[in-house]
């Protein structure tokens, strides 16, 4: 075992891991990495000017300019920004705002939340409550809020026998039924738009979001878009909601915001929501919510540099062309494999769902850890995969080159063949 890995295992509890697995597969030491020099330069310049200041009653140019730039690219109507330092915190902010907004708008009875089954929104208590992945939340159920779960679209195993590229979202019937029964007591619904990541990169049609927008309007339920994983080009457009042509009431963004350089998140709302909190202080309507590192100048500088690179280097245009090539390569190498149930894609994201039986879509037994075995083999070959159960997925940098993409697909094919044959 590498000396650094051995020192690591004496003290460090790694995220989302069964540490016993590390006895066989120790953590991989990373000494150096190279990102985009423009982002490096922006952070270096900012740290010599202002590293941080409390954001209550102070402000600074990077934060103001970042909000101005984001307002230009966000779905219409989103205009007021709260800063935090990670995706879960952004979701907590959205939940609290939704609850307080309804209370201050004459609907104190609206206290619960709706969410999609198999959803994932983070690790804090509120975020876990509106998630629906038992892997992360089941043990904590006694601590969590009681929510109303709407059956999420599962286009690979559609109970209506439809296809995602031609259906009328017949699966939306469950949302209509749950709203009819529970909307009078619910303040908001939170969704991962078009892509349920932790559920296995489940992809569903934009029509679902359009129908959901109309349903929320009918029942006075706020629509929260968790774009933490889907934002900034991941789905082929700046935001996943852009595919649907409608806007949420609240949006949570993080991850791609700073290109992974620094922890930063934003919760964005409409003027209508903001106005419900705007009053004399003694009225008690203020949003009493804060984070120590709200609006951190270094994070803002990184985010501004990332936005500049996206614009000036025309990153999304290049990613769109690469997305077509990547999906074609995956179809060439994996279509027809006896254990490949579906190869689904949106933007540069591609997911290969592995099953025991393609005809019945029967999954492999969880105890076999098929995806994990493929992950270990891929590491030996020089490829990092992070399977979601038995779903192998590609979510590469938007700037990935053709040669790197082709090599990744070839190594993935070797890893799958090593474990499953074919």
Tab-separated table of C-alpha atoms in Angstrom:
chain	number	residue	atom	x	y	z
A	1	UNK	CA	0.000	0.000	0.000
A	2	UNK	CA	1.223	3.492	-0.819
A	3	UNK	CA	2.636	5.283	2.258
A	4	UNK	CA	0.267	8.246	1.926
A	5	UNK	CA	-2.726	5.933	1.595
A	6	UNK	CA	-1.648	4.093	4.737
A	7	UNK	CA	-1.411	7.373	6.654
A	8	UNK	CA	-4.800	8.379	5.262
A	9	UNK	CA	-6.506	5.244	6.543
A	10	UNK	CA	-5.280	5.863	10.079
A	11	UNK	CA	-7.404	8.992	10.353
A	12	UNK	CA	-9.705	9.735	7.432
A	13	UNK	CA	-13.301	8.603	6.990
A	14	UNK	CA	-13.982	9.012	3.276
A	15	UNK	CA	-17.348	10.209	1.971
A	16	UNK	CA	-20.077	7.808	0.925
A	17	UNK	CA	-17.843	4.789	1.470
A	18	UNK	CA	-17.754	1.491	3.300
A	19	UNK	CA	-14.276	1.911	4.720
A	20	UNK	CA	-13.748	-1.847	4.832
A	21	UNK	CA	-13.558	-1.751	1.016
A	22	UNK	CA	-10.437	0.404	1.358
A	23	UNK	CA	-8.532	-2.537	2.840
A	24	UNK	CA	-8.653	-4.147	-0.598
A	25	UNK	CA	-8.712	-0.978	-2.694
A	26	UNK	CA	-6.885	1.835	-0.839
A	27	UNK	CA	-7.458	5.502	-1.659
A	28	UNK	CA	-5.526	6.687	-4.707
A	29	UNK	CA	-3.033	9.440	-3.833
A	30	UNK	CA	-3.288	12.564	-5.986
A	31	UNK	CA	-0.383	14.997	-5.869
A	32	UNK	CA	-1.012	17.379	-8.734
A	33	UNK	CA	-3.768	18.350	-11.127
A	34	UNK	CA	-4.127	20.819	-13.947
A	35	UNK	CA	-7.240	22.821	-14.649
A	36	UNK	CA	-8.014	25.770	-16.845
A	37	UNK	CA	-5.283	28.439	-16.459
A	38	UNK	CA	-7.820	31.266	-16.764
A	39	UNK	CA	-9.589	30.106	-13.603
A	40	UNK	CA	-6.281	29.641	-11.773
A	41	UNK	CA	-5.256	33.172	-12.679
A	42	UNK	CA	-8.558	34.679	-11.544
A	43	UNK	CA	-8.355	33.038	-8.122
A	44	UNK	CA	-4.703	34.029	-7.676
A	45	UNK	CA	-5.482	37.631	-8.541
A	46	UNK	CA	-8.469	37.756	-6.194
A	47	UNK	CA	-6.653	36.280	-3.194
A	48	UNK	CA	-4.199	39.185	-3.223
A	49	UNK	CA	-7.071	41.674	-3.218
A	50	UNK	CA	-9.752	40.260	-0.892
A	51	UNK	CA	-10.019	36.697	0.382
A	52	UNK	CA	-13.236	37.016	2.388
A	53	UNK	CA	-15.568	39.388	4.196
A	54	UNK	CA	-18.774	38.671	6.067
A	55	UNK	CA	-21.639	39.170	3.629
A	56	UNK	CA	-24.170	40.639	6.073
A	57	UNK	CA	-24.154	44.400	5.374
A	58	UNK	CA	-21.016	44.169	3.210
A	59	UNK	CA	-20.622	43.552	-0.492
A	60	UNK	CA	-17.909	43.365	-3.133
A	61	UNK	CA	-17.502	43.567	-6.888
A	62	UNK	CA	-17.083	39.829	-7.669
A	63	UNK	CA	-20.365	38.901	-5.972
A	64	UNK	CA	-22.347	41.687	-7.593
A	65	UNK	CA	-20.936	41.005	-11.030
A	66	UNK	CA	-21.521	37.254	-10.701
A	67	UNK	CA	-25.199	37.789	-9.886
A	68	UNK	CA	-25.533	40.214	-12.793
A	69	UNK	CA	-24.032	37.681	-15.192
A	70	UNK	CA	-26.047	34.757	-13.874
A	71	UNK	CA	-29.265	36.765	-14.125
A	72	UNK	CA	-28.607	37.049	-17.867
A	73	UNK	CA	-28.459	33.276	-18.431
A	74	UNK	CA	-30.917	31.893	-15.854
A	75	UNK	CA	-34.458	30.956	-16.890
A	76	UNK	CA	-36.682	34.068	-17.015
A	77	UNK	CA	-37.942	35.427	-13.738
A	78	UNK	CA	-35.129	34.237	-11.472
A	79	UNK	CA	-33.520	37.376	-10.112
A	80	UNK	CA	-32.682	37.327	-6.384
A	81	UNK	CA	-29.670	35.410	-5.057
A	82	UNK	CA	-28.646	33.828	-1.745
A	83	UNK	CA	-25.095	32.481	-1.468
A	84	UNK	CA	-24.032	29.379	0.428
A	85	UNK	CA	-21.107	26.987	0.204
A	86	UNK	CA	-22.459	23.638	-1.073
A	87	UNK	CA	-25.395	22.037	-2.803
A	88	UNK	CA	-27.062	20.656	0.312
A	89	UNK	CA	-26.970	24.100	1.911
A	90	UNK	CA	-28.528	25.567	-1.226
A	91	UNK	CA	-31.373	23.060	-0.990
A	92	UNK	CA	-31.903	23.796	2.717
A	93	UNK	CA	-32.162	27.476	1.837
A	94	UNK	CA	-34.754	26.717	-0.840
A	95	UNK	CA	-36.856	24.598	1.518
A	96	UNK	CA	-36.842	27.210	4.258
A	97	UNK	CA	-37.726	29.977	1.825
A	98	UNK	CA	-40.626	27.956	0.418
A	99	UNK	CA	-42.044	27.269	3.848
A	100	UNK	CA	-41.707	30.851	5.037
A	101	UNK	CA	-43.018	32.282	1.768
A	102	UNK	CA	-46.258	30.331	2.024
A	103	UNK	CA	-46.633	31.245	5.708
A	104	UNK	CA	-46.175	34.947	4.930
A	105	UNK	CA	-48.448	34.808	1.903
A	106	UNK	CA	-51.535	33.724	3.812
A	107	UNK	CA	-51.061	29.953	3.598
A	108	UNK	CA	-49.648	28.735	6.921
A	109	UNK	CA	-51.318	25.373	6.278
A	110	UNK	CA	-48.804	24.669	3.502
A	111	UNK	CA	-46.073	23.002	5.549
A	112	UNK	CA	-45.117	19.826	3.699
A	113	UNK	CA	-43.035	19.107	0.626
A	114	UNK	CA	-43.594	16.986	-2.445
A	115	UNK	CA	-40.669	15.224	-4.083
A	116	UNK	CA	-40.014	12.608	-6.745
A	117	UNK	CA	-39.317	9.010	-5.833
A	118	UNK	CA	-35.670	8.025	-6.322
A	119	UNK	CA	-34.695	11.672	-5.983
A	120	UNK	CA	-31.493	12.881	-4.347
A	121	UNK	CA	-30.904	16.421	-3.106
A	122	UNK	CA	-28.072	16.261	-0.586
A	123	UNK	CA	-26.994	15.009	2.804
A	124	UNK	CA	-28.323	17.501	5.353
A	125	UNK	CA	-31.542	16.671	7.203
A	126	UNK	CA	-33.887	18.763	5.074
A	127	UNK	CA	-32.221	17.658	1.849
A	128	UNK	CA	-32.416	14.011	2.897
A	129	UNK	CA	-36.080	14.459	3.781
A	130	UNK	CA	-36.989	15.541	0.257
A	131	UNK	CA	-34.784	12.858	-1.251
A	132	UNK	CA	-36.127	9.368	-1.735
A	133	UNK	CA	-33.065	7.154	-1.988
A	134	UNK	CA	-33.162	4.643	0.839
A	135	UNK	CA	-29.437	4.013	0.411
A	136	UNK	CA	-28.795	7.468	1.867
A	137	UNK	CA	-31.863	8.200	3.969
A	138	UNK	CA	-33.534	5.040	5.327
A	139	UNK	CA	-31.551	4.797	8.557
A	140	UNK	CA	-32.343	8.435	9.381
A	141	UNK	CA	-36.094	8.221	8.773
A	142	UNK	CA	-37.016	8.934	12.433
A	143	UNK	CA	-35.159	12.260	12.109
A	144	UNK	CA	-36.652	13.361	8.808
A	145	UNK	CA	-39.647	15.421	7.761
A	146	UNK	CA	-42.587	13.489	6.370
A	147	UNK	CA	-42.926	14.264	2.667
A	148	UNK	CA	-45.291	13.334	-0.155
A	149	UNK	CA	-43.555	11.198	-2.759
A	150	UNK	CA	-44.594	11.444	-6.397
A	151	UNK	CA	-43.707	8.450	-8.542
A	152	UNK	CA	-40.845	9.605	-10.757
A	153	UNK	CA	-40.604	8.829	-14.468
A	154	UNK	CA	-38.689	5.631	-15.176
A	155	UNK	CA	-38.462	5.628	-18.934
A	156	UNK	CA	-36.411	2.425	-19.190
A	157	UNK	CA	-39.009	0.476	-17.243
A	158	UNK	CA	-42.083	2.492	-18.263
A	159	UNK	CA	-45.212	0.873	-16.840
A	160	UNK	CA	-47.192	2.375	-19.730
A	161	UNK	CA	-45.006	0.772	-22.391
A	162	UNK	CA	-43.995	4.133	-23.859
A	163	UNK	CA	-40.680	5.606	-25.053
A	164	UNK	CA	-39.228	8.823	-23.674
A	165	UNK	CA	-38.733	10.350	-27.112
A	166	UNK	CA	-42.363	9.959	-28.202
A	167	UNK	CA	-44.561	9.663	-25.108
A	168	UNK	CA	-47.123	12.058	-23.666
A	169	UNK	CA	-45.774	11.548	-20.126
A	170	UNK	CA	-48.569	9.202	-19.162
A	171	UNK	CA	-46.619	8.669	-15.942
A	172	UNK	CA	-47.593	12.213	-14.913
A	173	UNK	CA	-50.897	10.777	-13.689
A	174	UNK	CA	-49.344	10.033	-10.314
A	175	UNK	CA	-48.280	13.658	-9.893
A	176	UNK	CA	-51.821	14.792	-10.683
A	177	UNK	CA	-53.251	12.379	-8.141
A	178	UNK	CA	-50.793	13.366	-5.398
A	179	UNK	CA	-51.376	17.080	-5.972
A	180	UNK	CA	-55.140	16.610	-5.855
A	181	UNK	CA	-54.830	14.845	-2.507
A	182	UNK	CA	-52.037	16.769	-0.824
A	183	UNK	CA	-51.294	20.113	-2.520
A	184	UNK	CA	-53.446	22.094	-0.096
A	185	UNK	CA	-50.941	21.203	2.657
A	186	UNK	CA	-47.756	21.405	0.555
A	187	UNK	CA	-45.613	24.496	0.051
A	188	UNK	CA	-43.310	23.236	-2.711
A	189	UNK	CA	-42.091	20.355	-4.833
A	190	UNK	CA	-38.399	19.802	-5.557
A	191	UNK	CA	-37.121	17.981	-8.639
A	192	UNK	CA	-33.897	17.137	-10.416
A	193	UNK	CA	-34.884	18.400	-13.871
A	194	UNK	CA	-34.686	15.817	-16.678
A	195	UNK	CA	-31.934	13.793	-14.985
A	196	UNK	CA	-32.192	11.885	-11.710
A	197	UNK	CA	-28.496	11.381	-11.124
A	198	UNK	CA	-28.124	9.163	-8.079
A	199	UNK	CA	-31.060	7.021	-9.219
A	200	UNK	CA	-28.860	5.777	-12.042
A	201	UNK	CA	-28.827	8.705	-14.469
A	202	UNK	CA	-32.537	8.320	-15.195
A	203	UNK	CA	-33.513	10.659	-18.032
A	204	UNK	CA	-37.059	11.866	-18.633
A	205	UNK	CA	-38.733	14.189	-21.200
A	206	UNK	CA	-39.006	18.005	-20.949
A	207	UNK	CA	-42.787	17.640	-21.278
A	208	UNK	CA	-42.855	16.394	-17.701
A	209	UNK	CA	-41.483	19.730	-16.473
A	210	UNK	CA	-43.996	21.700	-18.532
A	211	UNK	CA	-46.855	19.688	-17.065
A	212	UNK	CA	-45.400	20.106	-13.588
A	213	UNK	CA	-45.133	23.884	-14.016
A	214	UNK	CA	-48.826	24.060	-14.909
A	215	UNK	CA	-49.793	21.817	-11.998
A	216	UNK	CA	-47.826	23.933	-9.516
A	217	UNK	CA	-49.526	27.082	-10.802
A	218	UNK	CA	-52.953	25.487	-10.444
A	219	UNK	CA	-52.393	24.450	-6.836
A	220	UNK	CA	-50.166	27.312	-5.623
A	221	UNK	CA	-47.194	25.032	-4.996
A	222	UNK	CA	-43.686	26.418	-5.547
A	223	UNK	CA	-41.474	24.576	-8.022
A	224	UNK	CA	-37.868	24.107	-6.876
A	225	UNK	CA	-35.316	23.077	-9.505
A	226	UNK	CA	-32.282	21.279	-8.125
A	227	UNK	CA	-29.826	22.103	-10.931
A	228	UNK	CA	-26.780	21.370	-8.786
A	229	UNK	CA	-25.743	18.460	-11.013
A	230	UNK	CA	-27.500	19.470	-14.239
A	231	UNK	CA	-26.540	23.128	-14.501
A	232	UNK	CA	-23.920	24.826	-16.682
A	233	UNK	CA	-24.064	22.657	-19.754
A	234	UNK	CA	-24.328	19.143	-18.361
A	235	UNK	CA	-27.538	18.387	-20.290
A	236	UNK	CA	-26.574	20.202	-23.469
A	237	UNK	CA	-28.055	23.558	-22.462
A	238	UNK	CA	-26.940	25.956	-19.745
A	239	UNK	CA	-29.698	24.652	-17.455
A	240	UNK	CA	-31.861	21.552	-17.787
A	241	UNK	CA	-34.996	23.671	-17.412
A	242	UNK	CA	-34.026	25.428	-20.653
A	243	UNK	CA	-35.070	22.275	-22.533
A	244	UNK	CA	-38.627	22.724	-21.251
A	245	UNK	CA	-39.061	26.428	-21.976
A	246	UNK	CA	-40.544	27.137	-18.544
A	247	UNK	CA	-39.077	28.532	-15.329
A	248	UNK	CA	-39.055	27.245	-11.764
A	249	UNK	CA	-39.826	29.508	-8.812
A	250	UNK	CA	-36.547	28.621	-7.095
A	251	UNK	CA	-33.322	27.208	-8.477
A	252	UNK	CA	-30.384	25.649	-6.624
A	253	UNK	CA	-27.000	25.716	-8.386
A	254	UNK	CA	-23.501	24.627	-7.366
A	255	UNK	CA	-20.836	22.215	-8.725
A	256	UNK	CA	-20.294	23.605	-12.262
A	257	UNK	CA	-20.770	27.138	-10.950
A	258	UNK	CA	-17.075	27.349	-10.042
A	259	UNK	CA	-15.901	24.526	-12.260
A	260	UNK	CA	-15.138	22.487	-9.152
A	261	UNK	CA	-12.445	24.899	-8.011
A	262	UNK	CA	-14.030	26.192	-4.814
A	263	UNK	CA	-17.115	25.362	-2.747
A	264	UNK	CA	-19.929	27.730	-3.636
A	265	UNK	CA	-23.671	27.441	-4.178
A	266	UNK	CA	-26.508	29.810	-4.946
A	267	UNK	CA	-30.258	29.700	-4.342
A	268	UNK	CA	-32.110	31.939	-6.797
A	269	UNK	CA	-35.748	33.024	-6.503
A	270	UNK	CA	-38.289	35.225	-8.269
A	271	UNK	CA	-39.202	38.780	-7.311
A	272	UNK	CA	-42.572	37.484	-6.127
A	273	UNK	CA	-40.925	35.322	-3.477
A	274	UNK	CA	-38.455	38.041	-2.516
A	275	UNK	CA	-41.253	40.576	-2.055
A	276	UNK	CA	-42.999	38.352	0.490
A	277	UNK	CA	-40.017	38.855	2.828
A	278	UNK	CA	-39.547	42.595	2.202
A	279	UNK	CA	-40.979	44.685	5.055
A	280	UNK	CA	-40.089	46.680	8.144
A	281	UNK	CA	-37.752	44.696	10.383
A	282	UNK	CA	-40.177	44.662	13.315
A	283	UNK	CA	-42.743	42.822	11.193
A	284	UNK	CA	-40.569	39.694	11.563
A	285	UNK	CA	-40.694	38.772	7.896
A	286	UNK	CA	-36.944	38.766	7.135
A	287	UNK	CA	-35.205	35.590	5.997
A	288	UNK	CA	-32.953	34.939	8.997
A	289	UNK	CA	-30.602	32.549	7.268
A	290	UNK	CA	-26.866	32.824	6.714
A	291	UNK	CA	-23.597	31.026	6.096
A	292	UNK	CA	-20.164	32.151	7.222
A	293	UNK	CA	-18.750	31.912	3.713
A	294	UNK	CA	-21.710	33.416	1.859
A	295	UNK	CA	-20.513	35.300	-1.211
A	296	UNK	CA	-16.886	34.302	-0.742
A	297	UNK	CA	-14.823	36.484	-3.143
A	298	UNK	CA	-12.513	33.638	-4.176
A	299	UNK	CA	-15.455	31.475	-5.147
A	300	UNK	CA	-17.038	34.381	-7.000
A	301	UNK	CA	-13.786	34.998	-8.899
A	302	UNK	CA	-13.604	31.346	-9.918
A	303	UNK	CA	-17.259	31.373	-10.982
A	304	UNK	CA	-16.795	34.519	-13.057
A	305	UNK	CA	-13.782	32.977	-14.784
A	306	UNK	CA	-15.728	29.795	-15.516
A	307	UNK	CA	-18.586	31.780	-17.044
A	308	UNK	CA	-16.102	33.726	-19.167
A	309	UNK	CA	-14.483	30.512	-20.432
A	310	UNK	CA	-17.893	29.023	-21.261
A	311	UNK	CA	-18.729	32.091	-23.343
A	312	UNK	CA	-15.453	32.933	-25.007
A	313	UNK	CA	-14.329	29.375	-25.748
A	314	UNK	CA	-17.819	28.391	-26.944
A	315	UNK	CA	-17.617	25.349	-24.702
A	316	UNK	CA	-21.234	24.277	-25.079
A	317	UNK	CA	-21.013	24.285	-28.854
A	318	UNK	CA	-17.949	22.046	-28.734
A	319	UNK	CA	-19.561	19.793	-26.139
A	320	UNK	CA	-22.631	19.367	-28.342
A	321	UNK	CA	-20.521	18.011	-31.185
A	322	UNK	CA	-18.563	15.755	-28.845
A	323	UNK	CA	-21.817	14.461	-27.315
A	324	UNK	CA	-22.915	13.082	-30.680
A	325	UNK	CA	-19.555	11.375	-31.166
A	326	UNK	CA	-19.459	9.905	-27.654
A	327	UNK	CA	-22.926	8.423	-27.865
A	328	UNK	CA	-22.170	6.948	-31.278
A	329	UNK	CA	-19.023	5.303	-29.894
A	330	UNK	CA	-20.901	3.832	-26.946
A	331	UNK	CA	-23.576	2.453	-29.244
A	332	UNK	CA	-20.883	0.933	-31.449
A	333	UNK	CA	-19.072	-0.737	-28.560
A	334	UNK	CA	-21.981	-1.725	-26.292
A	335	UNK	CA	-25.207	-2.036	-28.288
A	336	UNK	CA	-26.109	-5.695	-28.537
A	337	UNK	CA	-24.106	-6.746	-25.488
A	338	UNK	CA	-26.147	-9.426	-23.684
A	339	UNK	CA	-26.115	-7.454	-20.435
A	340	UNK	CA	-26.638	-3.912	-21.726
A	341	UNK	CA	-30.266	-2.999	-21.174
A	342	UNK	CA	-30.131	0.621	-22.295
A	343	UNK	CA	-27.654	3.300	-23.331
A	344	UNK	CA	-29.356	6.593	-22.502
A	345	UNK	CA	-27.958	10.055	-22.959
A	346	UNK	CA	-28.560	13.766	-22.554
A	347	UNK	CA	-25.857	16.248	-23.464
A	348	UNK	CA	-22.471	14.641	-22.810
A	349	UNK	CA	-23.937	12.387	-20.123
A	350	UNK	CA	-24.315	8.755	-21.167
A	351	UNK	CA	-25.469	5.924	-18.923
A	352	UNK	CA	-25.184	2.198	-19.599
A	353	UNK	CA	-27.657	0.179	-17.544
A	354	UNK	CA	-26.390	-3.354	-16.997
A	355	UNK	CA	-28.960	-6.080	-16.370
A	356	UNK	CA	-28.936	-9.819	-15.925
A	357	UNK	CA	-31.627	-10.312	-18.562
A	358	UNK	CA	-32.134	-7.792	-21.363
A	359	UNK	CA	-35.571	-9.110	-22.333
A	360	UNK	CA	-37.094	-8.965	-18.841
A	361	UNK	CA	-34.857	-6.081	-17.645
A	362	UNK	CA	-34.106	-8.142	-14.526
A	363	UNK	CA	-31.226	-6.512	-12.632
A	364	UNK	CA	-28.205	-8.275	-11.286
A	365	UNK	CA	-28.501	-9.196	-7.590
A	366	UNK	CA	-27.210	-6.267	-5.530
A	367	UNK	CA	-24.964	-8.555	-3.484
A	368	UNK	CA	-22.888	-9.331	-6.590
A	369	UNK	CA	-21.802	-5.668	-6.830
A	370	UNK	CA	-21.374	-5.961	-10.578
A	371	UNK	CA	-20.827	-2.257	-11.133
A	372	UNK	CA	-18.230	-2.077	-8.368
A	373	UNK	CA	-16.316	-4.998	-9.846
A	374	UNK	CA	-16.245	-3.232	-13.221
A	375	UNK	CA	-15.084	-0.051	-11.485
A	376	UNK	CA	-12.130	-1.899	-9.921
A	377	UNK	CA	-11.167	-3.482	-13.222
A	378	UNK	CA	-11.376	-0.138	-14.997
A	379	UNK	CA	-8.998	1.359	-12.420
A	380	UNK	CA	-6.453	-1.327	-13.232
A	381	UNK	CA	-6.738	-0.328	-16.876
A	382	UNK	CA	-6.328	3.389	-16.161
A	383	UNK	CA	-9.955	4.573	-16.278
A	384	UNK	CA	-11.962	6.064	-13.435
A	385	UNK	CA	-15.612	5.030	-13.526
A	386	UNK	CA	-18.071	5.787	-10.731
A	387	UNK	CA	-20.955	3.366	-11.241
A	388	UNK	CA	-24.336	4.008	-9.657
A	389	UNK	CA	-25.134	0.463	-8.651
A	390	UNK	CA	-25.029	-1.370	-11.962
A	391	UNK	CA	-25.322	1.753	-14.088
A	392	UNK	CA	-22.007	2.684	-15.686
A	393	UNK	CA	-22.010	6.322	-16.717
A	394	UNK	CA	-19.912	8.868	-18.570
A	395	UNK	CA	-20.111	12.449	-17.342
A	396	UNK	CA	-16.845	13.840	-18.738
A	397	UNK	CA	-15.542	17.414	-18.760
A	398	UNK	CA	-17.342	19.532	-21.329
A	399	UNK	CA	-13.947	20.118	-22.928
A	400	UNK	CA	-12.999	16.448	-23.356
A	401	UNK	CA	-11.179	15.748	-26.607
A	402	UNK	CA	-12.055	13.111	-29.184
A	403	UNK	CA	-8.987	10.998	-28.421
A	404	UNK	CA	-9.627	10.929	-24.672
A	405	UNK	CA	-13.302	10.071	-25.203
A	406	UNK	CA	-12.433	7.204	-27.557
A	407	UNK	CA	-9.841	5.813	-25.143
A	408	UNK	CA	-12.291	5.974	-22.231
A	409	UNK	CA	-14.915	4.034	-24.178
A	410	UNK	CA	-12.387	1.389	-25.220
A	411	UNK	CA	-11.139	0.902	-21.658
A	412	UNK	CA	-14.692	0.715	-20.374
A	413	UNK	CA	-15.442	-1.983	-22.928
A	414	UNK	CA	-12.405	-3.951	-21.725
A	415	UNK	CA	-13.489	-3.640	-18.090
A	416	UNK	CA	-17.048	-4.763	-18.824
A	417	UNK	CA	-15.804	-7.679	-20.923
A	418	UNK	CA	-13.428	-8.724	-18.156
A	419	UNK	CA	-16.274	-8.975	-15.642
A	420	UNK	CA	-19.245	-9.981	-17.803
A	421	UNK	CA	-17.709	-11.331	-20.990
A	422	UNK	CA	-19.144	-10.289	-24.338
